[in-house]
XYZ file of N, CA and C in Angstrom:
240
model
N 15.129 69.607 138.302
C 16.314 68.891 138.759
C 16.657 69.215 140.218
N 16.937 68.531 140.789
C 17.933 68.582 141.978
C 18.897 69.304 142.515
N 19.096 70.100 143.431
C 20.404 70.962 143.624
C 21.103 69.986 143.996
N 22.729 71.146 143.980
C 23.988 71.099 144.354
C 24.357 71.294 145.331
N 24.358 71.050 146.439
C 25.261 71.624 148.008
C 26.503 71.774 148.011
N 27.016 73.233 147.803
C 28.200 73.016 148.155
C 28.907 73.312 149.833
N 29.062 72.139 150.195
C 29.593 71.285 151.851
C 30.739 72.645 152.627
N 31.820 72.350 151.952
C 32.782 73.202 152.018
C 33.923 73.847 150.965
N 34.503 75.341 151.307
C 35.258 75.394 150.036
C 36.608 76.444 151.342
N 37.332 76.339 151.048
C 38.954 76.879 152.003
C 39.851 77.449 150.512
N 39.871 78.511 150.522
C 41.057 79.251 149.761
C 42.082 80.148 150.519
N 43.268 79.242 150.587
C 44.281 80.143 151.014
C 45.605 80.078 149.648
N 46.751 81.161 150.140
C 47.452 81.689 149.246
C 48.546 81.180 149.982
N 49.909 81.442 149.160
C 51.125 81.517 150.048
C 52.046 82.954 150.691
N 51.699 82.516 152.319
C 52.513 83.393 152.967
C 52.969 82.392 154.235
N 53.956 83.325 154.727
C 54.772 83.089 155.420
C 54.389 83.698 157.129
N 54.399 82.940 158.570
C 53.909 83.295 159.496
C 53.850 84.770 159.860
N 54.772 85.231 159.310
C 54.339 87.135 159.998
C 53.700 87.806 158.567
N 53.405 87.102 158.055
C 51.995 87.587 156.923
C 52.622 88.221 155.835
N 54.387 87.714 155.276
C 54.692 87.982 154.521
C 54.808 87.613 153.118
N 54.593 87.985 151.903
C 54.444 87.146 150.691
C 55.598 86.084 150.653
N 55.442 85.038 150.271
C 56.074 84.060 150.098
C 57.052 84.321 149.024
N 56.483 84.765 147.586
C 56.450 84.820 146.690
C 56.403 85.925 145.892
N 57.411 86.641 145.284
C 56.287 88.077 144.486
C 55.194 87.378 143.889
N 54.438 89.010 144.199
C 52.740 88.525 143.630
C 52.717 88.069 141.905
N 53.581 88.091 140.829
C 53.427 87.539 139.816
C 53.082 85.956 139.808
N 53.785 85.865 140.871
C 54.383 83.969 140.924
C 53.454 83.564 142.042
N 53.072 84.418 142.866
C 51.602 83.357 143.539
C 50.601 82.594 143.576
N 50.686 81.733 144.360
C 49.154 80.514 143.892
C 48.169 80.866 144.834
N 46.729 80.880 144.655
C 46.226 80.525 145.532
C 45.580 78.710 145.259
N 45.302 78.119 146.797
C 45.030 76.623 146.538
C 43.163 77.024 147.138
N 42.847 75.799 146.216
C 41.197 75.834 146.141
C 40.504 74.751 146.609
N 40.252 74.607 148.317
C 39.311 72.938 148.283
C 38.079 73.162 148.357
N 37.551 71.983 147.904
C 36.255 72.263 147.516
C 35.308 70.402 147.823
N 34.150 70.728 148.539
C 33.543 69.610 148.581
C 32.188 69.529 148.312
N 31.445 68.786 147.623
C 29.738 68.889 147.351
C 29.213 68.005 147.568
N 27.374 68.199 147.545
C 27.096 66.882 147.965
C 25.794 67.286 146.618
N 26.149 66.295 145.784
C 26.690 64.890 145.372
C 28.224 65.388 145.122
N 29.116 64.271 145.203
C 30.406 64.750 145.189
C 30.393 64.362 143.277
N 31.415 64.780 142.488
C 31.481 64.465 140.790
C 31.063 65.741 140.438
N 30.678 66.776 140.822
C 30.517 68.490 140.286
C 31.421 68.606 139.919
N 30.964 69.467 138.143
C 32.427 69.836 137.945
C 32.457 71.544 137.994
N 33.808 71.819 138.570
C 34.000 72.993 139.016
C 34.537 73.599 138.129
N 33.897 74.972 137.450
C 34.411 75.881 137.176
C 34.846 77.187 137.803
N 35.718 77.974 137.211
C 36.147 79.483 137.685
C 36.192 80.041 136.183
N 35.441 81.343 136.405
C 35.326 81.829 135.123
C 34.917 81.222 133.724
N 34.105 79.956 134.057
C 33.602 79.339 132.588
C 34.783 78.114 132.087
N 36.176 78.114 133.029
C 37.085 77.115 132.729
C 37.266 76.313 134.031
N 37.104 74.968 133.013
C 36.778 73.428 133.924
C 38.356 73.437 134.563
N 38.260 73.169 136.059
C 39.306 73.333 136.370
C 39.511 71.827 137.441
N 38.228 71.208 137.471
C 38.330 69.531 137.958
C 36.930 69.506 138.345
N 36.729 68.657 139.395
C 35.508 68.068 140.275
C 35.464 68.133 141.387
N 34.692 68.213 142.041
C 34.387 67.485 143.705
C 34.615 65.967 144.134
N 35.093 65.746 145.275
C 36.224 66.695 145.559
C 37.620 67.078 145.438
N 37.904 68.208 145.745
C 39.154 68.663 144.782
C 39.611 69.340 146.355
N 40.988 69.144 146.283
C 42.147 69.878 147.166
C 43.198 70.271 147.211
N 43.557 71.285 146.961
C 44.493 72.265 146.534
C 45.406 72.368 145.321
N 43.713 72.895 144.695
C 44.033 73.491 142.917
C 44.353 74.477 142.950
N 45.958 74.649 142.557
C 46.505 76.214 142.965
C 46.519 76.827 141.022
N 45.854 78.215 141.634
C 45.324 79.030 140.190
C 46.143 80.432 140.687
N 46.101 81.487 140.031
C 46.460 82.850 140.143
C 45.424 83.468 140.825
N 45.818 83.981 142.140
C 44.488 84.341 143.436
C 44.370 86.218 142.492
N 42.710 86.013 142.724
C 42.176 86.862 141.820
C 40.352 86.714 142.470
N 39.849 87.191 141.996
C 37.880 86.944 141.892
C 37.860 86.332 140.869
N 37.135 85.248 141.615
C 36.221 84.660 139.994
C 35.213 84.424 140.486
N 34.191 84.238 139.204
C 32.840 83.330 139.690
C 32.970 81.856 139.785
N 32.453 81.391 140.654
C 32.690 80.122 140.831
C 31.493 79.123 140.334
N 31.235 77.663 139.292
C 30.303 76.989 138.979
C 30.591 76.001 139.211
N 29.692 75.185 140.433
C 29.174 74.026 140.351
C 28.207 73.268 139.829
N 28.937 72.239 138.425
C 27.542 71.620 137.645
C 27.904 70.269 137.500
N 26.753 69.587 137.376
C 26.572 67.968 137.750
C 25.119 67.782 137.031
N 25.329 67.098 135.573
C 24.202 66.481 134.665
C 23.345 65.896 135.920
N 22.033 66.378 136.275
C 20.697 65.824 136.223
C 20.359 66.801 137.751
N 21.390 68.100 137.940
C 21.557 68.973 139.241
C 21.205 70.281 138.298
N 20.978 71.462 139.244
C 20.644 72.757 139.340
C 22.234 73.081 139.273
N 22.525 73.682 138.464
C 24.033 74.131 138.804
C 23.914 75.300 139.941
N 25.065 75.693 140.766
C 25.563 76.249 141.965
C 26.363 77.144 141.385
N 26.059 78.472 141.843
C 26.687 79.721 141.215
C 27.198 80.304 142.418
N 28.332 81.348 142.151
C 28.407 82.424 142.941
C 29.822 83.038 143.078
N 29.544 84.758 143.101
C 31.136 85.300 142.157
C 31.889 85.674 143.568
């Protein structure tokens, strides 16, 4: 099969210009964009489908995850 390119991906969180939490850290998002080529990958974090390509600012609980890009008749795209 064919790979996945993934184009671009931007994760930022919420703060405030002098680099202060926005938010206590319970209640923080981080936002997730993400672009591939073929675009229709569906993106996981941690094994849970969380949309497709492309996607812009899917805000989750900022943390590590592994990240999966998979698309029926593609090489899925890994990486933690």
């Amino acid at each position: 099969p064919s790979r996945i390119f993934l184009i671009a991906a931007v994760v930022r969180h919420d703060v405030i210009p002098n680099g202060r939490d926005i938010q206590p850290q319970a209640e923080r998002k981080a936002f997730l964009d993400l672009e591939s080529t073929p675009p229709g990958a569906e993106i996981y974090l941690d094994e849970t489908l969380v949309g497709q390509t492309p996607l812009k600012g899917s805000g989750f609980t900022p943390g590590t995850y592994r990240l999966i890009l998979r698309k029926s008749g593609y090489q899925p795209w890994e990486r933690s």
